[in-house]
């Protein structure tokens, strides 16, 4: 009898959805501003597409500047919702920056493992103008709402919302 034991991969974790330019009244909801603290403000949602839980404790989310100065978030239980650093299989974890990090007019979001694993680049996503992509409503920690990039903000498509859907 041959047995196989599955192992989790860091590459099962993907950038799923992010909000670079929160607005206090988008879709009738208060998402705060760039500098708001959790549960408002800028956030990135991670998704575990694998079949095993993965710990992201100490991982980093950075912008194009490479994490210099004020442009990164180190993942801990203090800036995640739910307050954990382990993402269950086929589940989401929302990481809040609690400060302005992502540029409102375009940037690149990078996800790196922590220092103990050598800062491996796990995923990245570049966006130009957030108004190029619209989500009916940001869905941190939940299945993404279905939407089609339109580039034309309207009453249900606010220009401050960007969704990169890997779930």
mmCIF file with all atom_site columns, C-alpha atoms in Angstrom:
data_model
loop_
_atom_site.group_PDB
_atom_site.id
_atom_site.type_symbol
_atom_site.label_atom_id
_atom_site.label_alt_id
_atom_site.label_comp_id
_atom_site.label_asym_id
_atom_site.label_entity_id
_atom_site.label_seq_id
_atom_site.pdbx_PDB_ins_code
_atom_site.Cartn_x
_atom_site.Cartn_y
_atom_site.Cartn_z
_atom_site.occupancy
_atom_site.B_iso_or_equiv
_atom_site.pdbx_formal_charge
_atom_site.auth_seq_id
_atom_site.auth_comp_id
_atom_site.auth_asym_id
_atom_site.auth_atom_id
_atom_site.pdbx_PDB_model_num
ATOM 1   C CA . UNK A 1 1   ? 0.000   0.000  0.000   1.00 0.00 ? 1   UNK A CA 1
ATOM 2   C CA . UNK A 1 2   ? 1.347   3.364  -1.005  1.00 0.00 ? 2   UNK A CA 1
ATOM 3   C CA . UNK A 1 3   ? 0.165   6.310  1.003   1.00 0.00 ? 3   UNK A CA 1
ATOM 4   C CA . UNK A 1 4   ? 0.406   9.934  0.005   1.00 0.00 ? 4   UNK A CA 1
ATOM 5   C CA . UNK A 1 5   ? 0.359   12.767 2.468   1.00 0.00 ? 5   UNK A CA 1
ATOM 6   C CA . UNK A 1 6   ? -0.636  16.086 0.972   1.00 0.00 ? 6   UNK A CA 1
ATOM 7   C CA . UNK A 1 7   ? 1.357   19.142 1.943   1.00 0.00 ? 7   UNK A CA 1
ATOM 8   C CA . UNK A 1 8   ? 0.247   22.734 1.851   1.00 0.00 ? 8   UNK A CA 1
ATOM 9   C CA . UNK A 1 9   ? 1.947   25.069 -0.601  1.00 0.00 ? 9   UNK A CA 1
ATOM 10  C CA . UNK A 1 10  ? 2.551   28.783 -0.131  1.00 0.00 ? 10  UNK A CA 1
ATOM 11  C CA . UNK A 1 11  ? 1.414   29.148 -3.751  1.00 0.00 ? 11  UNK A CA 1
ATOM 12  C CA . UNK A 1 12  ? -2.083  28.043 -2.737  1.00 0.00 ? 12  UNK A CA 1
ATOM 13  C CA . UNK A 1 13  ? -2.477  31.545 -1.277  1.00 0.00 ? 13  UNK A CA 1
ATOM 14  C CA . UNK A 1 14  ? -3.517  34.208 -3.792  1.00 0.00 ? 14  UNK A CA 1
ATOM 15  C CA . UNK A 1 15  ? -4.419  37.880 -3.763  1.00 0.00 ? 15  UNK A CA 1
ATOM 16  C CA . UNK A 1 16  ? -8.168  37.761 -4.211  1.00 0.00 ? 16  UNK A CA 1
ATOM 17  C CA . UNK A 1 17  ? -9.656  41.201 -3.714  1.00 0.00 ? 17  UNK A CA 1
ATOM 18  C CA . UNK A 1 18  ? -8.389  44.571 -2.521  1.00 0.00 ? 18  UNK A CA 1
ATOM 19  C CA . UNK A 1 19  ? -9.613  48.066 -1.762  1.00 0.00 ? 19  UNK A CA 1
ATOM 20  C CA . UNK A 1 20  ? -6.978  50.742 -2.497  1.00 0.00 ? 20  UNK A CA 1
ATOM 21  C CA . UNK A 1 21  ? -9.242  53.774 -2.229  1.00 0.00 ? 21  UNK A CA 1
ATOM 22  C CA . UNK A 1 22  ? -11.952 53.285 0.398   1.00 0.00 ? 22  UNK A CA 1
ATOM 23  C CA . UNK A 1 23  ? -14.853 55.704 0.481   1.00 0.00 ? 23  UNK A CA 1
ATOM 24  C CA . UNK A 1 24  ? -17.083 56.530 3.467   1.00 0.00 ? 24  UNK A CA 1
ATOM 25  C CA . UNK A 1 25  ? -20.313 56.127 1.465   1.00 0.00 ? 25  UNK A CA 1
ATOM 26  C CA . UNK A 1 26  ? -19.689 53.696 -1.430  1.00 0.00 ? 26  UNK A CA 1
ATOM 27  C CA . UNK A 1 27  ? -22.819 51.664 -2.196  1.00 0.00 ? 27  UNK A CA 1
ATOM 28  C CA . UNK A 1 28  ? -24.403 53.154 0.905   1.00 0.00 ? 28  UNK A CA 1
ATOM 29  C CA . UNK A 1 29  ? -21.733 51.496 3.078   1.00 0.00 ? 29  UNK A CA 1
ATOM 30  C CA . UNK A 1 30  ? -18.931 53.110 5.061   1.00 0.00 ? 30  UNK A CA 1
ATOM 31  C CA . UNK A 1 31  ? -15.518 51.784 4.025   1.00 0.00 ? 31  UNK A CA 1
ATOM 32  C CA . UNK A 1 32  ? -13.695 54.627 5.762   1.00 0.00 ? 32  UNK A CA 1
ATOM 33  C CA . UNK A 1 33  ? -10.759 56.410 4.158   1.00 0.00 ? 33  UNK A CA 1
ATOM 34  C CA . UNK A 1 34  ? -7.193  55.481 3.213   1.00 0.00 ? 34  UNK A CA 1
ATOM 35  C CA . UNK A 1 35  ? -5.965  56.128 6.759   1.00 0.00 ? 35  UNK A CA 1
ATOM 36  C CA . UNK A 1 36  ? -8.827  54.434 8.632   1.00 0.00 ? 36  UNK A CA 1
ATOM 37  C CA . UNK A 1 37  ? -8.160  51.572 11.019  1.00 0.00 ? 37  UNK A CA 1
ATOM 38  C CA . UNK A 1 38  ? -9.643  48.074 10.834  1.00 0.00 ? 38  UNK A CA 1
ATOM 39  C CA . UNK A 1 39  ? -12.404 47.222 9.979   1.00 0.00 ? 39  UNK A CA 1
ATOM 40  C CA . UNK A 1 40  ? -12.376 50.287 7.705   1.00 0.00 ? 40  UNK A CA 1
ATOM 41  C CA . UNK A 1 41  ? -9.692  51.569 5.365   1.00 0.00 ? 41  UNK A CA 1
ATOM 42  C CA . UNK A 1 42  ? -7.452  49.867 2.843   1.00 0.00 ? 42  UNK A CA 1
ATOM 43  C CA . UNK A 1 43  ? -7.406  46.082 2.851   1.00 0.00 ? 43  UNK A CA 1
ATOM 44  C CA . UNK A 1 44  ? -6.297  43.050 0.864   1.00 0.00 ? 44  UNK A CA 1
ATOM 45  C CA . UNK A 1 45  ? -8.172  39.774 0.893   1.00 0.00 ? 45  UNK A CA 1
ATOM 46  C CA . UNK A 1 46  ? -6.197  36.550 0.557   1.00 0.00 ? 46  UNK A CA 1
ATOM 47  C CA . UNK A 1 47  ? -7.721  33.279 -0.603  1.00 0.00 ? 47  UNK A CA 1
ATOM 48  C CA . UNK A 1 48  ? -6.467  29.738 0.032   1.00 0.00 ? 48  UNK A CA 1
ATOM 49  C CA . UNK A 1 49  ? -7.267  27.755 -3.119  1.00 0.00 ? 49  UNK A CA 1
ATOM 50  C CA . UNK A 1 50  ? -5.660  24.614 -1.676  1.00 0.00 ? 50  UNK A CA 1
ATOM 51  C CA . UNK A 1 51  ? -7.050  21.675 0.256   1.00 0.00 ? 51  UNK A CA 1
ATOM 52  C CA . UNK A 1 52  ? -5.015  22.280 3.435   1.00 0.00 ? 52  UNK A CA 1
ATOM 53  C CA . UNK A 1 53  ? -4.732  25.228 5.838   1.00 0.00 ? 53  UNK A CA 1
ATOM 54  C CA . UNK A 1 54  ? -1.761  27.573 5.360   1.00 0.00 ? 54  UNK A CA 1
ATOM 55  C CA . UNK A 1 55  ? -0.182  29.855 7.974   1.00 0.00 ? 55  UNK A CA 1
ATOM 56  C CA . UNK A 1 56  ? 0.626   33.350 6.692   1.00 0.00 ? 56  UNK A CA 1
ATOM 57  C CA . UNK A 1 57  ? 1.971   34.598 10.021  1.00 0.00 ? 57  UNK A CA 1
ATOM 58  C CA . UNK A 1 58  ? 4.676   37.187 9.356   1.00 0.00 ? 58  UNK A CA 1
ATOM 59  C CA . UNK A 1 59  ? 4.025   37.349 5.608   1.00 0.00 ? 59  UNK A CA 1
ATOM 60  C CA . UNK A 1 60  ? 4.147   40.791 4.003   1.00 0.00 ? 60  UNK A CA 1
ATOM 61  C CA . UNK A 1 61  ? 1.884   42.680 1.653   1.00 0.00 ? 61  UNK A CA 1
ATOM 62  C CA . UNK A 1 62  ? 3.726   45.489 -0.096  1.00 0.00 ? 62  UNK A CA 1
ATOM 63  C CA . UNK A 1 63  ? 3.149   48.037 -2.782  1.00 0.00 ? 63  UNK A CA 1
ATOM 64  C CA . UNK A 1 64  ? 5.369   48.963 -5.742  1.00 0.00 ? 64  UNK A CA 1
ATOM 65  C CA . UNK A 1 65  ? 7.798   50.898 -3.520  1.00 0.00 ? 65  UNK A CA 1
ATOM 66  C CA . UNK A 1 66  ? 9.086   47.596 -2.167  1.00 0.00 ? 66  UNK A CA 1
ATOM 67  C CA . UNK A 1 67  ? 7.892   47.945 1.414   1.00 0.00 ? 67  UNK A CA 1
ATOM 68  C CA . UNK A 1 68  ? 10.074  50.938 2.197   1.00 0.00 ? 68  UNK A CA 1
ATOM 69  C CA . UNK A 1 69  ? 8.801   53.220 4.918   1.00 0.00 ? 69  UNK A CA 1
ATOM 70  C CA . UNK A 1 70  ? 5.076   53.070 5.449   1.00 0.00 ? 70  UNK A CA 1
ATOM 71  C CA . UNK A 1 71  ? 4.221   50.878 2.462   1.00 0.00 ? 71  UNK A CA 1
ATOM 72  C CA . UNK A 1 72  ? 3.672   47.398 3.792   1.00 0.00 ? 72  UNK A CA 1
ATOM 73  C CA . UNK A 1 73  ? 1.631   45.302 6.167   1.00 0.00 ? 73  UNK A CA 1
ATOM 74  C CA . UNK A 1 74  ? 3.137   42.417 8.099   1.00 0.00 ? 74  UNK A CA 1
ATOM 75  C CA . UNK A 1 75  ? 0.397   39.866 8.696   1.00 0.00 ? 75  UNK A CA 1
ATOM 76  C CA . UNK A 1 76  ? -0.428  39.286 12.367  1.00 0.00 ? 76  UNK A CA 1
ATOM 77  C CA . UNK A 1 77  ? -3.609  38.582 14.311  1.00 0.00 ? 77  UNK A CA 1
ATOM 78  C CA . UNK A 1 78  ? -3.765  42.325 15.103  1.00 0.00 ? 78  UNK A CA 1
ATOM 79  C CA . UNK A 1 79  ? -4.520  43.320 11.487  1.00 0.00 ? 79  UNK A CA 1
ATOM 80  C CA . UNK A 1 80  ? -6.575  40.402 10.170  1.00 0.00 ? 80  UNK A CA 1
ATOM 81  C CA . UNK A 1 81  ? -10.235 39.542 10.136  1.00 0.00 ? 81  UNK A CA 1
ATOM 82  C CA . UNK A 1 82  ? -10.952 37.013 11.469  1.00 0.00 ? 82  UNK A CA 1
ATOM 83  C CA . UNK A 1 83  ? -8.124  37.461 14.000  1.00 0.00 ? 83  UNK A CA 1
ATOM 84  C CA . UNK A 1 84  ? -5.982  34.572 12.803  1.00 0.00 ? 84  UNK A CA 1
ATOM 85  C CA . UNK A 1 85  ? -2.984  34.033 10.576  1.00 0.00 ? 85  UNK A CA 1
ATOM 86  C CA . UNK A 1 86  ? -3.994  30.597 9.315   1.00 0.00 ? 86  UNK A CA 1
ATOM 87  C CA . UNK A 1 87  ? -6.222  30.437 6.267   1.00 0.00 ? 87  UNK A CA 1
ATOM 88  C CA . UNK A 1 88  ? -8.353  27.310 6.147   1.00 0.00 ? 88  UNK A CA 1
ATOM 89  C CA . UNK A 1 89  ? -8.688  25.411 2.876   1.00 0.00 ? 89  UNK A CA 1
ATOM 90  C CA . UNK A 1 90  ? -10.875 27.260 0.357   1.00 0.00 ? 90  UNK A CA 1
ATOM 91  C CA . UNK A 1 91  ? -11.265 30.227 2.727   1.00 0.00 ? 91  UNK A CA 1
ATOM 92  C CA . UNK A 1 92  ? -10.454 33.914 2.914   1.00 0.00 ? 92  UNK A CA 1
ATOM 93  C CA . UNK A 1 93  ? -8.485  36.178 5.222   1.00 0.00 ? 93  UNK A CA 1
ATOM 94  C CA . UNK A 1 94  ? -8.721  39.967 5.145   1.00 0.00 ? 94  UNK A CA 1
ATOM 95  C CA . UNK A 1 95  ? -5.567  41.928 5.984   1.00 0.00 ? 95  UNK A CA 1
ATOM 96  C CA . UNK A 1 96  ? -5.972  45.598 6.907   1.00 0.00 ? 96  UNK A CA 1
ATOM 97  C CA . UNK A 1 97  ? -3.173  48.115 6.383   1.00 0.00 ? 97  UNK A CA 1
ATOM 98  C CA . UNK A 1 98  ? -4.437  50.542 9.086   1.00 0.00 ? 98  UNK A CA 1
ATOM 99  C CA . UNK A 1 99  ? -2.663  53.293 7.136   1.00 0.00 ? 99  UNK A CA 1
ATOM 100 C CA . UNK A 1 100 ? -2.529  54.556 3.548   1.00 0.00 ? 100 UNK A CA 1
ATOM 101 C CA . UNK A 1 101 ? -0.335  52.183 1.511   1.00 0.00 ? 101 UNK A CA 1
ATOM 102 C CA . UNK A 1 102 ? -1.856  51.514 -1.911  1.00 0.00 ? 102 UNK A CA 1
ATOM 103 C CA . UNK A 1 103 ? -1.866  54.346 -4.422  1.00 0.00 ? 103 UNK A CA 1
ATOM 104 C CA . UNK A 1 104 ? -5.326  55.465 -5.471  1.00 0.00 ? 104 UNK A CA 1
ATOM 105 C CA . UNK A 1 105 ? -4.287  56.000 -9.103  1.00 0.00 ? 105 UNK A CA 1
ATOM 106 C CA . UNK A 1 106 ? -2.399  52.755 -9.722  1.00 0.00 ? 106 UNK A CA 1
ATOM 107 C CA . UNK A 1 107 ? 0.106   50.511 -7.995  1.00 0.00 ? 107 UNK A CA 1
ATOM 108 C CA . UNK A 1 108 ? 1.183   46.897 -7.688  1.00 0.00 ? 108 UNK A CA 1
ATOM 109 C CA . UNK A 1 109 ? 0.217   44.699 -4.748  1.00 0.00 ? 109 UNK A CA 1
ATOM 110 C CA . UNK A 1 110 ? 2.806   42.060 -3.782  1.00 0.00 ? 110 UNK A CA 1
ATOM 111 C CA . UNK A 1 111 ? 2.420   39.136 -1.378  1.00 0.00 ? 111 UNK A CA 1
ATOM 112 C CA . UNK A 1 112 ? 5.650   37.747 0.123   1.00 0.00 ? 112 UNK A CA 1
ATOM 113 C CA . UNK A 1 113 ? 6.308   35.014 2.661   1.00 0.00 ? 113 UNK A CA 1
ATOM 114 C CA . UNK A 1 114 ? 7.998   36.124 5.884   1.00 0.00 ? 114 UNK A CA 1
ATOM 115 C CA . UNK A 1 115 ? 11.652  36.459 6.755   1.00 0.00 ? 115 UNK A CA 1
ATOM 116 C CA . UNK A 1 116 ? 11.901  32.866 8.029   1.00 0.00 ? 116 UNK A CA 1
ATOM 117 C CA . UNK A 1 117 ? 11.186  31.569 4.507   1.00 0.00 ? 117 UNK A CA 1
ATOM 118 C CA . UNK A 1 118 ? 13.270  34.108 2.597   1.00 0.00 ? 118 UNK A CA 1
ATOM 119 C CA . UNK A 1 119 ? 10.617  36.552 1.399   1.00 0.00 ? 119 UNK A CA 1
ATOM 120 C CA . UNK A 1 120 ? 9.377   34.406 -1.491  1.00 0.00 ? 120 UNK A CA 1
ATOM 121 C CA . UNK A 1 121 ? 7.116   36.263 -3.909  1.00 0.00 ? 121 UNK A CA 1
ATOM 122 C CA . UNK A 1 122 ? 3.836   34.347 -3.786  1.00 0.00 ? 122 UNK A CA 1
ATOM 123 C CA . UNK A 1 123 ? 1.514   36.551 -5.867  1.00 0.00 ? 123 UNK A CA 1
ATOM 124 C CA . UNK A 1 124 ? 1.264   40.054 -7.299  1.00 0.00 ? 124 UNK A CA 1
ATOM 125 C CA . UNK A 1 125 ? -1.247  42.173 -9.149  1.00 0.00 ? 125 UNK A CA 1
ATOM 126 C CA . UNK A 1 126 ? -0.747  45.500 -10.925 1.00 0.00 ? 126 UNK A CA 1
ATOM 127 C CA . UNK A 1 127 ? -3.585  47.950 -11.410 1.00 0.00 ? 127 UNK A CA 1
ATOM 128 C CA . UNK A 1 128 ? -3.634  51.245 -13.241 1.00 0.00 ? 128 UNK A CA 1
ATOM 129 C CA . UNK A 1 129 ? -6.662  53.309 -12.392 1.00 0.00 ? 129 UNK A CA 1
ATOM 130 C CA . UNK A 1 130 ? -9.115  51.723 -9.956  1.00 0.00 ? 130 UNK A CA 1
ATOM 131 C CA . UNK A 1 131 ? -11.966 53.134 -12.028 1.00 0.00 ? 131 UNK A CA 1
ATOM 132 C CA . UNK A 1 132 ? -10.936 50.626 -14.725 1.00 0.00 ? 132 UNK A CA 1
ATOM 133 C CA . UNK A 1 133 ? -12.341 47.846 -12.544 1.00 0.00 ? 133 UNK A CA 1
ATOM 134 C CA . UNK A 1 134 ? -15.537 48.018 -10.581 1.00 0.00 ? 134 UNK A CA 1
ATOM 135 C CA . UNK A 1 135 ? -17.095 45.662 -8.101  1.00 0.00 ? 135 UNK A CA 1
ATOM 136 C CA . UNK A 1 136 ? -20.735 46.004 -7.185  1.00 0.00 ? 136 UNK A CA 1
ATOM 137 C CA . UNK A 1 137 ? -19.732 45.812 -3.565  1.00 0.00 ? 137 UNK A CA 1
ATOM 138 C CA . UNK A 1 138 ? -16.441 44.857 -1.901  1.00 0.00 ? 138 UNK A CA 1
ATOM 139 C CA . UNK A 1 139 ? -16.863 41.530 -0.127  1.00 0.00 ? 139 UNK A CA 1
ATOM 140 C CA . UNK A 1 140 ? -14.053 41.193 2.407   1.00 0.00 ? 140 UNK A CA 1
ATOM 141 C CA . UNK A 1 141 ? -13.988 37.675 3.841   1.00 0.00 ? 141 UNK A CA 1
ATOM 142 C CA . UNK A 1 142 ? -16.741 36.345 1.594   1.00 0.00 ? 142 UNK A CA 1
ATOM 143 C CA . UNK A 1 143 ? -17.302 34.988 -1.891  1.00 0.00 ? 143 UNK A CA 1
ATOM 144 C CA . UNK A 1 144 ? -16.806 37.784 -4.404  1.00 0.00 ? 144 UNK A CA 1
ATOM 145 C CA . UNK A 1 145 ? -19.859 39.363 -5.943  1.00 0.00 ? 145 UNK A CA 1
ATOM 146 C CA . UNK A 1 146 ? -19.936 38.750 -9.666  1.00 0.00 ? 146 UNK A CA 1
ATOM 147 C CA . UNK A 1 147 ? -19.056 41.751 -11.774 1.00 0.00 ? 147 UNK A CA 1
ATOM 148 C CA . UNK A 1 148 ? -17.655 42.708 -15.112 1.00 0.00 ? 148 UNK A CA 1
ATOM 149 C CA . UNK A 1 149 ? -14.919 45.323 -15.440 1.00 0.00 ? 149 UNK A CA 1
ATOM 150 C CA . UNK A 1 150 ? -16.658 48.251 -17.094 1.00 0.00 ? 150 UNK A CA 1
ATOM 151 C CA . UNK A 1 151 ? -14.410 51.249 -16.600 1.00 0.00 ? 151 UNK A CA 1
ATOM 152 C CA . UNK A 1 152 ? -17.541 53.334 -16.179 1.00 0.00 ? 152 UNK A CA 1
ATOM 153 C CA . UNK A 1 153 ? -18.459 54.043 -12.578 1.00 0.00 ? 153 UNK A CA 1
ATOM 154 C CA . UNK A 1 154 ? -22.169 54.231 -12.002 1.00 0.00 ? 154 UNK A CA 1
ATOM 155 C CA . UNK A 1 155 ? -24.549 54.060 -9.066  1.00 0.00 ? 155 UNK A CA 1
ATOM 156 C CA . UNK A 1 156 ? -23.624 50.426 -8.389  1.00 0.00 ? 156 UNK A CA 1
ATOM 157 C CA . UNK A 1 157 ? -20.037 50.632 -9.599  1.00 0.00 ? 157 UNK A CA 1
ATOM 158 C CA . UNK A 1 158 ? -17.976 53.087 -7.582  1.00 0.00 ? 158 UNK A CA 1
ATOM 159 C CA . UNK A 1 159 ? -14.565 54.101 -8.940  1.00 0.00 ? 159 UNK A CA 1
ATOM 160 C CA . UNK A 1 160 ? -12.737 53.356 -5.691  1.00 0.00 ? 160 UNK A CA 1
ATOM 161 C CA . UNK A 1 161 ? -13.272 49.610 -5.738  1.00 0.00 ? 161 UNK A CA 1
ATOM 162 C CA . UNK A 1 162 ? -10.945 47.068 -7.291  1.00 0.00 ? 162 UNK A CA 1
ATOM 163 C CA . UNK A 1 163 ? -11.466 43.344 -7.231  1.00 0.00 ? 163 UNK A CA 1
ATOM 164 C CA . UNK A 1 164 ? -8.913  40.818 -8.404  1.00 0.00 ? 164 UNK A CA 1
ATOM 165 C CA . UNK A 1 165 ? -10.947 37.625 -8.225  1.00 0.00 ? 165 UNK A CA 1
ATOM 166 C CA . UNK A 1 166 ? -8.992  34.408 -7.764  1.00 0.00 ? 166 UNK A CA 1
ATOM 167 C CA . UNK A 1 167 ? -11.539 32.582 -5.629  1.00 0.00 ? 167 UNK A CA 1
#
